Coordinates of C-alpha atoms in Angstrom, one line a residue:
Chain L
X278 CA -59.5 -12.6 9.2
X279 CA -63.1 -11.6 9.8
X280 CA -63.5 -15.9 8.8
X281 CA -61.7 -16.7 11.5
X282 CA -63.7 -14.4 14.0
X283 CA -66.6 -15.8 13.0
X284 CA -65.2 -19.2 13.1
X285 CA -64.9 -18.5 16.9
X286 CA -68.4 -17.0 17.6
X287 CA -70.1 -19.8 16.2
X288 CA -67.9 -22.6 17.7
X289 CA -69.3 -20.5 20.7
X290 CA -72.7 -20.8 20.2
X291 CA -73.6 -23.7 22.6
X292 CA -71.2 -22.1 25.5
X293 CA -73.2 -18.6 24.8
X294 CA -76.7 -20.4 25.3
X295 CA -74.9 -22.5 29.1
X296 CA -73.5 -18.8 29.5
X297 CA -77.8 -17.4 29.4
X298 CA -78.7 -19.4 32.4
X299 CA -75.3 -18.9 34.0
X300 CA -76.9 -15.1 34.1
X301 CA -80.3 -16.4 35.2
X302 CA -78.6 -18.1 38.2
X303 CA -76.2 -15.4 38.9
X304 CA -78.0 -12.5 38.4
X305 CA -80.6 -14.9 40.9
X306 CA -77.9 -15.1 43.4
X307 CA -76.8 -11.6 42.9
X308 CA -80.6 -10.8 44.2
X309 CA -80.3 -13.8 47.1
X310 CA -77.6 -11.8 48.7
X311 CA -79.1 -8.2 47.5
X312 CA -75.7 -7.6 46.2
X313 CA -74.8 -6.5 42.3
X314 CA -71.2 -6.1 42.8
X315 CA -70.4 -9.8 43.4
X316 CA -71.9 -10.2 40.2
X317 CA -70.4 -8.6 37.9
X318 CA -67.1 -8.8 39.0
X319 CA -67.7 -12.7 38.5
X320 CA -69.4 -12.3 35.0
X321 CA -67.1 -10.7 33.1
X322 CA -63.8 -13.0 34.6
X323 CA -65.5 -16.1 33.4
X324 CA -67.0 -14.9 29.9
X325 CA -64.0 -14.2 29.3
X326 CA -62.9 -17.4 29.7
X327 CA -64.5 -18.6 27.0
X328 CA -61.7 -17.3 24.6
X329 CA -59.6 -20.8 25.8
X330 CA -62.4 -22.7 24.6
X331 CA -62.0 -21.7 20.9
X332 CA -58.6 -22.4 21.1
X333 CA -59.3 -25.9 22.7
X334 CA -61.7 -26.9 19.7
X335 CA -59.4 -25.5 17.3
X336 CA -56.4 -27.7 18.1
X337 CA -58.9 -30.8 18.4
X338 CA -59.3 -30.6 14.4
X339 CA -55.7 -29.0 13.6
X340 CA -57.7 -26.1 12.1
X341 CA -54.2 -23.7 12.0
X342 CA -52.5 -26.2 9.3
X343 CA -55.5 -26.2 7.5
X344 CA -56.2 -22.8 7.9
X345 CA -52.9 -21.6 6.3
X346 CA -53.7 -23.5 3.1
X347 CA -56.1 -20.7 2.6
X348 CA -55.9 -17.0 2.0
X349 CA -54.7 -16.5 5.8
X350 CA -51.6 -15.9 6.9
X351 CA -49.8 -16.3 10.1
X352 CA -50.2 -13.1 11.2
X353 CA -53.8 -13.2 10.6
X354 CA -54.7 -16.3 13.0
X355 CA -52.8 -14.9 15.9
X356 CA -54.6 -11.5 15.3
X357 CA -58.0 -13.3 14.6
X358 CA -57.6 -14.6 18.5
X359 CA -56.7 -11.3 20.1
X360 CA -59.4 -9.6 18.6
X361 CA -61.6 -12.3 19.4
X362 CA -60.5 -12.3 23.0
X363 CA -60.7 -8.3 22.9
X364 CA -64.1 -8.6 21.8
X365 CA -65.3 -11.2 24.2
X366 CA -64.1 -9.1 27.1
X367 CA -66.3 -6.1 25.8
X368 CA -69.0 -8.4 25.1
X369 CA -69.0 -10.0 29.1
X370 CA -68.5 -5.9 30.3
X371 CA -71.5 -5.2 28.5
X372 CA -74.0 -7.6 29.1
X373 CA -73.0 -7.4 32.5
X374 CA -73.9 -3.6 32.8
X375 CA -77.0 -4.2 31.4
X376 CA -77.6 -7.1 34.0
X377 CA -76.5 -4.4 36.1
X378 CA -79.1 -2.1 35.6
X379 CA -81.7 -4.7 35.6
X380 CA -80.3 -6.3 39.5
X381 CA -80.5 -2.3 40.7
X382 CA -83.7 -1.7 39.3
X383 CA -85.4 -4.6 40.9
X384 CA -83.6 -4.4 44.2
X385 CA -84.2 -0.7 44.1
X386 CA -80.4 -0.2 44.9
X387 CA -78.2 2.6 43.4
X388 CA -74.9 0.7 42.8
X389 CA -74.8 1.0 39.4
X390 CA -71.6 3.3 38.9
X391 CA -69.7 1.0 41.0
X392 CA -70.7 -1.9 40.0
X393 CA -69.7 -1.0 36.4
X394 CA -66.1 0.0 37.8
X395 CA -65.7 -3.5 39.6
X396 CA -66.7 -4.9 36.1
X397 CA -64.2 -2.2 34.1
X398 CA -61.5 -3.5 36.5
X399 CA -62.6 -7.1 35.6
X400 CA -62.3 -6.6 32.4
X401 CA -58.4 -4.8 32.4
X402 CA -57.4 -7.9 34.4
X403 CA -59.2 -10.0 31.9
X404 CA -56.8 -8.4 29.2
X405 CA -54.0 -8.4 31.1
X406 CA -54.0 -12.1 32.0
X407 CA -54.5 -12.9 28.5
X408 CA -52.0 -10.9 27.8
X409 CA -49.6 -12.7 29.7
X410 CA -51.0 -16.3 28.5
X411 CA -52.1 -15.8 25.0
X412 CA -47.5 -16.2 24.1
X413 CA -47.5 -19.4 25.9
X414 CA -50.5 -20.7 24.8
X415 CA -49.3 -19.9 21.0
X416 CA -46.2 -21.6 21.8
X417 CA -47.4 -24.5 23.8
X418 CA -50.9 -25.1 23.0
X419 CA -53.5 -25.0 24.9
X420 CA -53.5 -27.9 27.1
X421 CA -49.5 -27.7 28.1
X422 CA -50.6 -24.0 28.4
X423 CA -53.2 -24.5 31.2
X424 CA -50.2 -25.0 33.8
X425 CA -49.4 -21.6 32.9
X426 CA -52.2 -19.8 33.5
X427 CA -52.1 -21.9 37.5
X428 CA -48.9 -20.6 38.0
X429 CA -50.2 -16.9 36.3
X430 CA -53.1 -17.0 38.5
X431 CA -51.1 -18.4 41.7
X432 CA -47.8 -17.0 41.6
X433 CA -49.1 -13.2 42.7
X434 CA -51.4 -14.3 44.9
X435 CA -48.8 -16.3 46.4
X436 CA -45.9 -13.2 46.5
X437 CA -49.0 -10.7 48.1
X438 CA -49.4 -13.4 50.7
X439 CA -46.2 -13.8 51.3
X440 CA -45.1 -10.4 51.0
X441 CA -48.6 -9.4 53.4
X442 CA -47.5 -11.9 56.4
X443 CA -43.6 -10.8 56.7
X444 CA -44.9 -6.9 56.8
X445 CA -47.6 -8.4 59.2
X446 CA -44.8 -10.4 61.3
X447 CA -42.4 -7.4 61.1
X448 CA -44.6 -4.9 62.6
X449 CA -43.9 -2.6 59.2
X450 CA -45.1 0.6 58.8
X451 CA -45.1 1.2 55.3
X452 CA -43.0 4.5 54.1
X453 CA -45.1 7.7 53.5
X454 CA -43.7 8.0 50.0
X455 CA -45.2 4.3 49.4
X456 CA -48.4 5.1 50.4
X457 CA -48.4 8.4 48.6
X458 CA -47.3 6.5 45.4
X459 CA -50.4 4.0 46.0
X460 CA -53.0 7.3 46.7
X461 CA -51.4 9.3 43.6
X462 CA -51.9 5.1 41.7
X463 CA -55.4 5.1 42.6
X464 CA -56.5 8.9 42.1
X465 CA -55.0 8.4 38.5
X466 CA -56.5 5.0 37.7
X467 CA -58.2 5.7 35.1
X468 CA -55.1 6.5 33.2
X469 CA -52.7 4.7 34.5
X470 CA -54.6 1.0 34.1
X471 CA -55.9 1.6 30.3
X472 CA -52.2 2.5 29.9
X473 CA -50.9 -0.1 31.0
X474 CA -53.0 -3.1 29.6
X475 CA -52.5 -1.5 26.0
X476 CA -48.5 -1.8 26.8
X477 CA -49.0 -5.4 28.0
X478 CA -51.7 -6.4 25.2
X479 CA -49.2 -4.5 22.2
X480 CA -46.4 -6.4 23.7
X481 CA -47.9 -9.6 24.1
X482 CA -49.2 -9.4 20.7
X483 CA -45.5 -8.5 18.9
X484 CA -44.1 -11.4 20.8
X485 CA -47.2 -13.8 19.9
X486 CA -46.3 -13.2 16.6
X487 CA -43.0 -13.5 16.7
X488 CA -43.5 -17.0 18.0
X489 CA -46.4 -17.5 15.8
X490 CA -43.9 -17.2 12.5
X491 CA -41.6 -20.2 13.8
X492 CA -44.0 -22.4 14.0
X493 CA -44.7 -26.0 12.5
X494 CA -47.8 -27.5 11.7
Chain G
X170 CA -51.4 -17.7 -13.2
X171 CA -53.3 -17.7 -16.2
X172 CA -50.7 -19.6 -18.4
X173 CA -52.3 -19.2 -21.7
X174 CA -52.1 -15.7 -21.5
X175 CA -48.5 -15.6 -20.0
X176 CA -47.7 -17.7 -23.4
X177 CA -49.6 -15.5 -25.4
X178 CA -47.6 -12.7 -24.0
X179 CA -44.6 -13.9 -24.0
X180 CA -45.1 -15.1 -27.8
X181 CA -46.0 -11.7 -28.5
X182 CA -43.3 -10.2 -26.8
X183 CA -40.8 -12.1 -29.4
X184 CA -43.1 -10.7 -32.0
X185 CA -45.3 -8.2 -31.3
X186 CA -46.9 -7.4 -34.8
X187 CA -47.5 -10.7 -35.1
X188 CA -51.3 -11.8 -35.2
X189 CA -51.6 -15.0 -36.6
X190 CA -49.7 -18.3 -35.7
X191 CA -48.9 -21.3 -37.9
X192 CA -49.7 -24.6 -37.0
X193 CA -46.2 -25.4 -35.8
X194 CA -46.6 -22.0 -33.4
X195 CA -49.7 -22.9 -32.3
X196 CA -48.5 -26.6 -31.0
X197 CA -45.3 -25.0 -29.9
X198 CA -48.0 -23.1 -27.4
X199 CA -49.6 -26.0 -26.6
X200 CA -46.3 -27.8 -25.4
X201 CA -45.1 -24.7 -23.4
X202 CA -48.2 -24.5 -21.9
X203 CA -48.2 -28.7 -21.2
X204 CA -44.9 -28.4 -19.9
X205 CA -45.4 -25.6 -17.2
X206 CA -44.9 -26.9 -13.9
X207 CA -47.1 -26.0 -11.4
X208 CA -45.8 -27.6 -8.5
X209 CA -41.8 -27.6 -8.6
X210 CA -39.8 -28.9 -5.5
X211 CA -35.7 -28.6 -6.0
X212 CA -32.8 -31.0 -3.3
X213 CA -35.8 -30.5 -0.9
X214 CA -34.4 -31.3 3.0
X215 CA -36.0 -31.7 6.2
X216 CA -34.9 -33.4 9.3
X217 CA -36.4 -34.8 11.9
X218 CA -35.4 -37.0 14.7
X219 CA -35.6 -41.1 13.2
X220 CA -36.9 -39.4 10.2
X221 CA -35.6 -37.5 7.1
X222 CA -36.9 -36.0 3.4
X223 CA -33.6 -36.4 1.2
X224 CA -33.1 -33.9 -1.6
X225 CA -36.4 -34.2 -2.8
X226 CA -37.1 -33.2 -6.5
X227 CA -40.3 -33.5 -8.8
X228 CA -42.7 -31.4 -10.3
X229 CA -46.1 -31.4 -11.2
X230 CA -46.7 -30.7 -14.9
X231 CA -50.1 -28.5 -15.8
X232 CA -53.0 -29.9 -16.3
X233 CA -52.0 -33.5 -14.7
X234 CA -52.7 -35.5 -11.6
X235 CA -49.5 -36.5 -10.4
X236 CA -50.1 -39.6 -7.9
X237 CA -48.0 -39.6 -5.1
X238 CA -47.2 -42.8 -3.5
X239 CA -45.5 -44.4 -0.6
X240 CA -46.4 -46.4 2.3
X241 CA -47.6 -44.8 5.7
X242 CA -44.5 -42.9 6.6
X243 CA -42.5 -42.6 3.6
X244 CA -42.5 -38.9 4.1
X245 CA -45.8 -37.8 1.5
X246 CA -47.4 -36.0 4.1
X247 CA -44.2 -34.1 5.3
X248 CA -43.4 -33.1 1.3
X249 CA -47.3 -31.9 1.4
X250 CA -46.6 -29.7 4.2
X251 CA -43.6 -28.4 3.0
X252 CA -45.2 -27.7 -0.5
X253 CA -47.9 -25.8 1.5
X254 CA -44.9 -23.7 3.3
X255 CA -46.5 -25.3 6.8
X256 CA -43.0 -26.6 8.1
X257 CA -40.1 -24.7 7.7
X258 CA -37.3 -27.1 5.5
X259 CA -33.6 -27.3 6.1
X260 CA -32.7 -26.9 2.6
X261 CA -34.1 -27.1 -1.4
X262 CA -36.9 -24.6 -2.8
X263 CA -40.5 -24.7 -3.5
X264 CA -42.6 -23.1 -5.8
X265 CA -46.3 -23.3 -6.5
X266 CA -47.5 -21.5 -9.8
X267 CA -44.0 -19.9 -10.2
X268 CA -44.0 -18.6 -6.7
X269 CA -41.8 -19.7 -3.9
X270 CA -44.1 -21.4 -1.7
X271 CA -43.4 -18.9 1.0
X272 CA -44.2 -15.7 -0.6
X273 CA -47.3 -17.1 -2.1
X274 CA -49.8 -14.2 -2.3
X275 CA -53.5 -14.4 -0.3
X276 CA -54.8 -14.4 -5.0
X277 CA -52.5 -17.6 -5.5
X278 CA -53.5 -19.3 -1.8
X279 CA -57.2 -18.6 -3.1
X280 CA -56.5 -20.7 -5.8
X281 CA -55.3 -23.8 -4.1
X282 CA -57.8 -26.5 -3.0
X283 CA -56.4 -28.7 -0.6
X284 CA -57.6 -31.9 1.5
X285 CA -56.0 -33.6 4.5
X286 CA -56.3 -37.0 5.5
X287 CA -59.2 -36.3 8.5
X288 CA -61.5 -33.7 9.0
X289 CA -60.2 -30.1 9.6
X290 CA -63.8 -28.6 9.9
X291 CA -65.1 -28.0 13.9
X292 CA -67.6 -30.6 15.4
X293 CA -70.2 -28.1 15.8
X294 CA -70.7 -26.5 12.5
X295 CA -73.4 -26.5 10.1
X296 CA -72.6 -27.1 6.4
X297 CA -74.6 -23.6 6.0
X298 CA -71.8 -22.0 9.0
X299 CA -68.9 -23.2 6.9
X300 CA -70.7 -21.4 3.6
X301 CA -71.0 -18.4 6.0
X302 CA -67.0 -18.9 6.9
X303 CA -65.7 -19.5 3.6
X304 CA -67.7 -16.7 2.0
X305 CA -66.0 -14.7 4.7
X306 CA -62.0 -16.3 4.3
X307 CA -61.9 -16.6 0.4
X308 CA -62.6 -14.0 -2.2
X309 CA -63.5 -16.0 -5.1
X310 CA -66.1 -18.2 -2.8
X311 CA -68.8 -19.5 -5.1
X312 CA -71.6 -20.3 -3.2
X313 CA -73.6 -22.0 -6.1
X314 CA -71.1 -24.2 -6.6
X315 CA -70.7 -24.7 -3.1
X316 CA -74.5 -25.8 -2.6
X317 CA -74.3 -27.8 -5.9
X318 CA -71.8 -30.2 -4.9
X319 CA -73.2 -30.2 -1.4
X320 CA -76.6 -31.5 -2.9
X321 CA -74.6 -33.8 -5.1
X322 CA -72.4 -35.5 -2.4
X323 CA -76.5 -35.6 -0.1
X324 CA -74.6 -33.8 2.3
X325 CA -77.6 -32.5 5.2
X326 CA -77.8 -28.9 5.9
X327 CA -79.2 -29.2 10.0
X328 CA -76.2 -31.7 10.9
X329 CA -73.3 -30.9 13.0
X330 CA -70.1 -32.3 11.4
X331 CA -70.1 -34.2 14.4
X332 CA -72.7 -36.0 13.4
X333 CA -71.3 -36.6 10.2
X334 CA -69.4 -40.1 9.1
X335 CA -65.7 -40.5 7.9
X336 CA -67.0 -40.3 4.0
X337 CA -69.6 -37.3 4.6
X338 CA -66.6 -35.3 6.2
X339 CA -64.6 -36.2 3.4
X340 CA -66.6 -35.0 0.7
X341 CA -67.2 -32.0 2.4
X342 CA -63.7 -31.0 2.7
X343 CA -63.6 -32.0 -1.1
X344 CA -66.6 -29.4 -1.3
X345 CA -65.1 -26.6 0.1
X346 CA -61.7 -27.2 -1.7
X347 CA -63.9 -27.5 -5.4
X348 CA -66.0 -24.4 -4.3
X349 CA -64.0 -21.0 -5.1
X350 CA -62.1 -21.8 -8.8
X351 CA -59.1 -23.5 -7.2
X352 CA -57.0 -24.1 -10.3
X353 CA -54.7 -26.7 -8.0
X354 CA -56.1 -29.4 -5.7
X355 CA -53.7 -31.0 -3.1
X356 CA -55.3 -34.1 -1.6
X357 CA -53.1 -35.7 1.2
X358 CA -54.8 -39.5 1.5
X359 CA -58.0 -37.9 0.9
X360 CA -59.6 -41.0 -0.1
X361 CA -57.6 -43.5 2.3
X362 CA -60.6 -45.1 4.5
X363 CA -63.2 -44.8 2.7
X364 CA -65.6 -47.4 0.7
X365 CA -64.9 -48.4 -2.7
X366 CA -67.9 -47.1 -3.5
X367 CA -67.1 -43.5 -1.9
X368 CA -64.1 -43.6 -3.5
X369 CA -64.9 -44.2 -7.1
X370 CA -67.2 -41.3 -6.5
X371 CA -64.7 -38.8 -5.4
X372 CA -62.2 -40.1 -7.9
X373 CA -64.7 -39.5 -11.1
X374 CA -65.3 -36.0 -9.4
X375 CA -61.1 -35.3 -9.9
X376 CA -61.5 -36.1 -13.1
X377 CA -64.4 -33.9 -14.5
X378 CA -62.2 -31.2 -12.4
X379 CA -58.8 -31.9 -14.9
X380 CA -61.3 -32.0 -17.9
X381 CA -60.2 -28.0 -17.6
X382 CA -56.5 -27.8 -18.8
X383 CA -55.4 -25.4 -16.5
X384 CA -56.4 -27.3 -13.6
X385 CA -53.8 -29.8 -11.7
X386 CA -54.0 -32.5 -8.9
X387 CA -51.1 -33.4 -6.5
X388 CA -53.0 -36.9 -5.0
X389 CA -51.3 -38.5 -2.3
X390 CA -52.5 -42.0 -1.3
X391 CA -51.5 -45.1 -0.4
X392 CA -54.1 -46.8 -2.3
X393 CA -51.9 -47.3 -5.7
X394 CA -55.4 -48.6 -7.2
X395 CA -56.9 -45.2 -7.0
X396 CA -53.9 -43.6 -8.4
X397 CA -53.3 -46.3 -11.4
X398 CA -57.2 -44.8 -12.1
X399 CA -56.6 -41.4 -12.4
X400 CA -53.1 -40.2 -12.1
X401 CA -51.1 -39.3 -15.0
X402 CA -47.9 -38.9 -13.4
X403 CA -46.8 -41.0 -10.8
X404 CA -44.1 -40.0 -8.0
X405 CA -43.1 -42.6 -5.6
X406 CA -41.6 -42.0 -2.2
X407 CA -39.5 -44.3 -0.3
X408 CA -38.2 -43.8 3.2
X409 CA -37.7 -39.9 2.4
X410 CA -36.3 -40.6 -1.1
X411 CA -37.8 -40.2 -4.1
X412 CA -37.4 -43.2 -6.0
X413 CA -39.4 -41.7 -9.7
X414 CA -41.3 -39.3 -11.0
X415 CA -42.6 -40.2 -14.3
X416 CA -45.5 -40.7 -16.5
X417 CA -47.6 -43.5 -15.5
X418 CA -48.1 -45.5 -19.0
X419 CA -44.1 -44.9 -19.4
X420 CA -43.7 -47.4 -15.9
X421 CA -46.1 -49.8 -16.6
X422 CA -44.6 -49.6 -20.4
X423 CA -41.0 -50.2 -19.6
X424 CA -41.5 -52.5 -17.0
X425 CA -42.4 -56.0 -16.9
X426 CA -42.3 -59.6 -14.9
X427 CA -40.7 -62.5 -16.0
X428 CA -41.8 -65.6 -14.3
X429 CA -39.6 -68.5 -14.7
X430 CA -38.0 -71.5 -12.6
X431 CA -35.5 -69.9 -10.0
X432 CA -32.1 -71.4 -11.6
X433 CA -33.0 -69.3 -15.0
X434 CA -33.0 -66.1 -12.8
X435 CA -28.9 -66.1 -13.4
X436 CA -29.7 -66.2 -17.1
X437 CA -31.3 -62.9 -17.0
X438 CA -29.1 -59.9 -17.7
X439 CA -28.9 -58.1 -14.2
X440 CA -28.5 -54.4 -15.4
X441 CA -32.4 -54.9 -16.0
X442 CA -33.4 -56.1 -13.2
X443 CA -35.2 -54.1 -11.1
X444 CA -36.5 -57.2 -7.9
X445 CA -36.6 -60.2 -7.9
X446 CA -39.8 -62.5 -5.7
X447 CA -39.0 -66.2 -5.2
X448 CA -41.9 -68.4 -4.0
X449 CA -42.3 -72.9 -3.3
X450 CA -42.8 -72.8 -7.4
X451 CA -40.6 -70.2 -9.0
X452 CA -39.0 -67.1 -9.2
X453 CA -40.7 -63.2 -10.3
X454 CA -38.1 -61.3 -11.7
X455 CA -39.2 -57.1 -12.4
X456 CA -37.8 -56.1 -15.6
X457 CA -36.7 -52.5 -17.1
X458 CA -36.1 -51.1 -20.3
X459 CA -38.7 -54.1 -21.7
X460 CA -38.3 -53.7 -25.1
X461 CA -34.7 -53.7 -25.5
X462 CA -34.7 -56.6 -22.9
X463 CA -37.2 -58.5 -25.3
X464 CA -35.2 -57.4 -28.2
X465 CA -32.3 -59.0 -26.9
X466 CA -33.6 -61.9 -25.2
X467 CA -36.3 -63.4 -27.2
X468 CA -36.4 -66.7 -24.9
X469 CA -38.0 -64.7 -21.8
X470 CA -41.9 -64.0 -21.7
X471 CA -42.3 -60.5 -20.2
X472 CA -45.3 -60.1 -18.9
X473 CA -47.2 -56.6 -18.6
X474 CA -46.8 -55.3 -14.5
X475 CA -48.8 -52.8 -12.5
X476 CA -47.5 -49.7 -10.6
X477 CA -48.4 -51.4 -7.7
X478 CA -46.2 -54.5 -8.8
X479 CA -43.1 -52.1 -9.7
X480 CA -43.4 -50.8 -6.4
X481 CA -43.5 -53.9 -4.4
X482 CA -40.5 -55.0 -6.8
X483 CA -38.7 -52.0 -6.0
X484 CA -39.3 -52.1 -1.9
X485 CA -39.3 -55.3 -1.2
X486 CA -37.8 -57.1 -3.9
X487 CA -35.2 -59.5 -3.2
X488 CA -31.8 -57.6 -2.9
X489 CA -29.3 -58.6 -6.1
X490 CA -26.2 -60.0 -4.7

């Protein structure tokens, strides 16, 4: 498996060396506007990204069928990715703390601590998006899979808009117990989101499998 | 896997005190060890739509290349996959050194070589990230030999594979299947378009690989002239049926062509005919079971055939009425 992970990273290479001067020009911006948050709550979304692209030149040389002629087995690809995506999403949270602390330091700001959370943040949604598309792009592939992640990215936004405007038009107050739920949601964040992307990434993973074994190639 | 030693054991087992083996004993061996089937596929089934494999059944003896044959979709590539547990069939087993293909162990897998028809390898890797790769994925991963066949086959190390033409991908994938011990190489079309040249190459390469006796080739192609080369055995598939399995110089010696006027083909005893071609100045007629034929019919001249012939014979042969 640690083949396969290292299959990835160096199929990365080239996007890791576009993914340097997307820093330079970011990080350039990010001093422009004299603002660090923007960022890094950009960075680590789109380094992320990069985990689709290794699944992309994977099916463009049917590397799974040939893959499995070797000592790998099913199991082992679909954990190769997660781990791989896992370790991308560190990756992107790191390097963008430490472009962090190189943005305050020159602009002589002190928003390190919360630039680091908008990053954390970026990263559980990171995990939690994948969560939800890693299944479908098992099952699908990548390409049939990219409608997905439209409708993943869209379909909340969509419901909060949606959901915002009739409140808005109704003249709603929300209940005190709502809002109490949100305040006790946020004061406890730092449980209650790690908790729940490792719920979403274990069962995302047991159904990736699952789907994984029935496979054809 | 090691089939000596499981005959050795097995021998001793019967006998245990029992040190030294008499001639007879010692070619009994040899003929259990000749006879072990690597590769054994029983009433194999898989549907698909417009397409089907039909109780498939051969086996690939030790220490053989068994050429498989049949044109471009005739079902060699869906057998392949099937042997490689990479479809799941509808019926029939596999097994691959004794093992059912799906419960084949990561030590067996690391054994198998195997080539597809096409590149498998990523555009942007090096020759030296694939050693890097491998090293990782297989335990037995002989580097030496890896870099030995890399400079034979004048494969570069700074290229990208995407750089790389149809025959240097090819031999490359050849590389990596030759380069940890495999004791079983399974080459789907892994010399279809590629250069005579190229070819005879690669082909010379399979054979100073089955100059070991424990080492067996499963060749699919549709080029019969590489297979009538090398292969010992010869399988040949027909629209999802198998049609035979034997030893190569068995077809070509109990077949044969008769060419004669087309009004003598009724003469010919039709339980031996396997096809019959009629052209503007006579009629081929594909023979089996030559020498009783010539035995029995002294008047016909039966001229030695070809696998390729006994296939065209047998697929597109005119139908007996």
């Amino acid at each position: 498996m640690l083949g396969l992970i290292l299959k990835d990273f160096i199929n990365l290479k080239k996007n890791f060396k576009i993914f340097g001067a997307l820093i330079l020009l970011y990080g350039f911006m990010a001093f422009a506007m004299e603002s660090s948050s923007y960022f890094s709550s950009m960075f680590t979304l789109v380094f992320a990204m990069l985990i689709l692209s290794t699944y992309s030149y994977d099916e463009m040389v049917k590397w799974d069928g040939y893959a499995l002629t070797m000592p790998i087995t099913k199991n082992n690809i679909v954990q190769g990715k997660y781990i791989t995506m896992l370790m991308l999403t560190v990756l992107g949270f790191i390097i963008s703390g430490i472009s962090l602390v190189v943005i305050n330091t020159i602009l002589n700001v002190d928003n390190l601590f919360g630039g680091i959370q908008v990053s954390a943040l970026g990263a559980a949604l990171v995990i939690l998006f994948y969560s939800i598309t890693i299944p479908f792009i098992t099952k699908l592939g990548i390409e049939k899979a990219r409608f997905i992640f439209i409708i993943v990215y869209m379909v909340p936004f969509f419901l909060g808009f949606m959901g915002y405007k009739a409140i808005k038009e109704q003249g709603l107050q929300p209940p005190v117990k709502l809002i109490e739920f949100f305040e006790f949601c946020i004061d406890h964040a730092y449980i209650i989101i790690p908790v729940i992307v490792l719920i979403a990434l274990m069962l995302s993973y047991s159904i990736s499998i699952r789907i994984y074994q029935k496979k054809e190639f | 896997m090691s089939s000596i030693s499981s005959v050795n054991e097995r021998t001793k087992a019967n006998n245990p005190n029992k040190l030294n083996f008499s001639k007879q004993e010692k070619v009994d061996m040899m003929n259990d060890i000749m006879t072990q089937n690597v590769i054994e596929i029983k009433n194999l089934v898989k549907h698909y739509k417009g397409f089907s494999l039909n109780n498939i059944s051969f086996s690939v003896p030790m220490g053989s290349i068994m050429g498989f044959v049949g044109e471009n979709g005739a079902g060699k590539t869906t057998t392949i996959k099937a042997i490689l547990d990479l479809i799941h069939v509808d019926q029939g087993e596999v097994s691959i050194m004794g093992t059912a293909a799906k419960n084949l162990s990561k030590e067996l897998k690391s054994l198998i070589g195997v080539v597809f028809d096409g590149s498998n390898l990523h555009d942007n890797l090096t020759v030296v990230n694939i050693n890097a790769i491998m090293k990782k994925i297989y335990p037995n991963w002989d580097e030496e030999v890896y870099k030995s066949y890399l400079k034979k086959f004048q494969l570069p190390e700074g290229k990208i594979i995407k750089d790389f033409s149809r025959g240097m991908k090819m031999k490359l994938s050849i590389t990596i299947a030759l380069s940890h011990h495999s004791k079983l190489l399974i080459l789907d079309e892994a010399t279809s378009g590629l250069d005579p040249i190229i070819r005879d190459e690669i082909l010379d390469i399979f054979l100073e690989f089955i100059q070991d006796e424990e080492h067996t080739i499963l060749l699919s192609s549709h080029i019969i002239s590489d297979i009538e080369k090398i292969a010992d055995y010869v399988t040949f598939i027909h629209q999802g049926n198998i049609v035979f399995s034997k030893s190569k110089d068995e077809l070509i010696y109990q077949h044969g062509v008769i060419r004669c006027r087309k009004e003598d083909v009724s003469a010919i005893d039709k339980s031996y005919i396997v096809g019959i071609r009629e052209n503007n100045f006579g009629a081929e007629v594909m023979i089996q079971d030559k020498d009783r034929f010539t035995r029995k019919n002294h008047e016909f001249n039966v001229e030695r055939t070809s696998i390729e012939e006994i296939m065209l014979f047998i697929t597109r042969g005119k139908e007996l009425k």
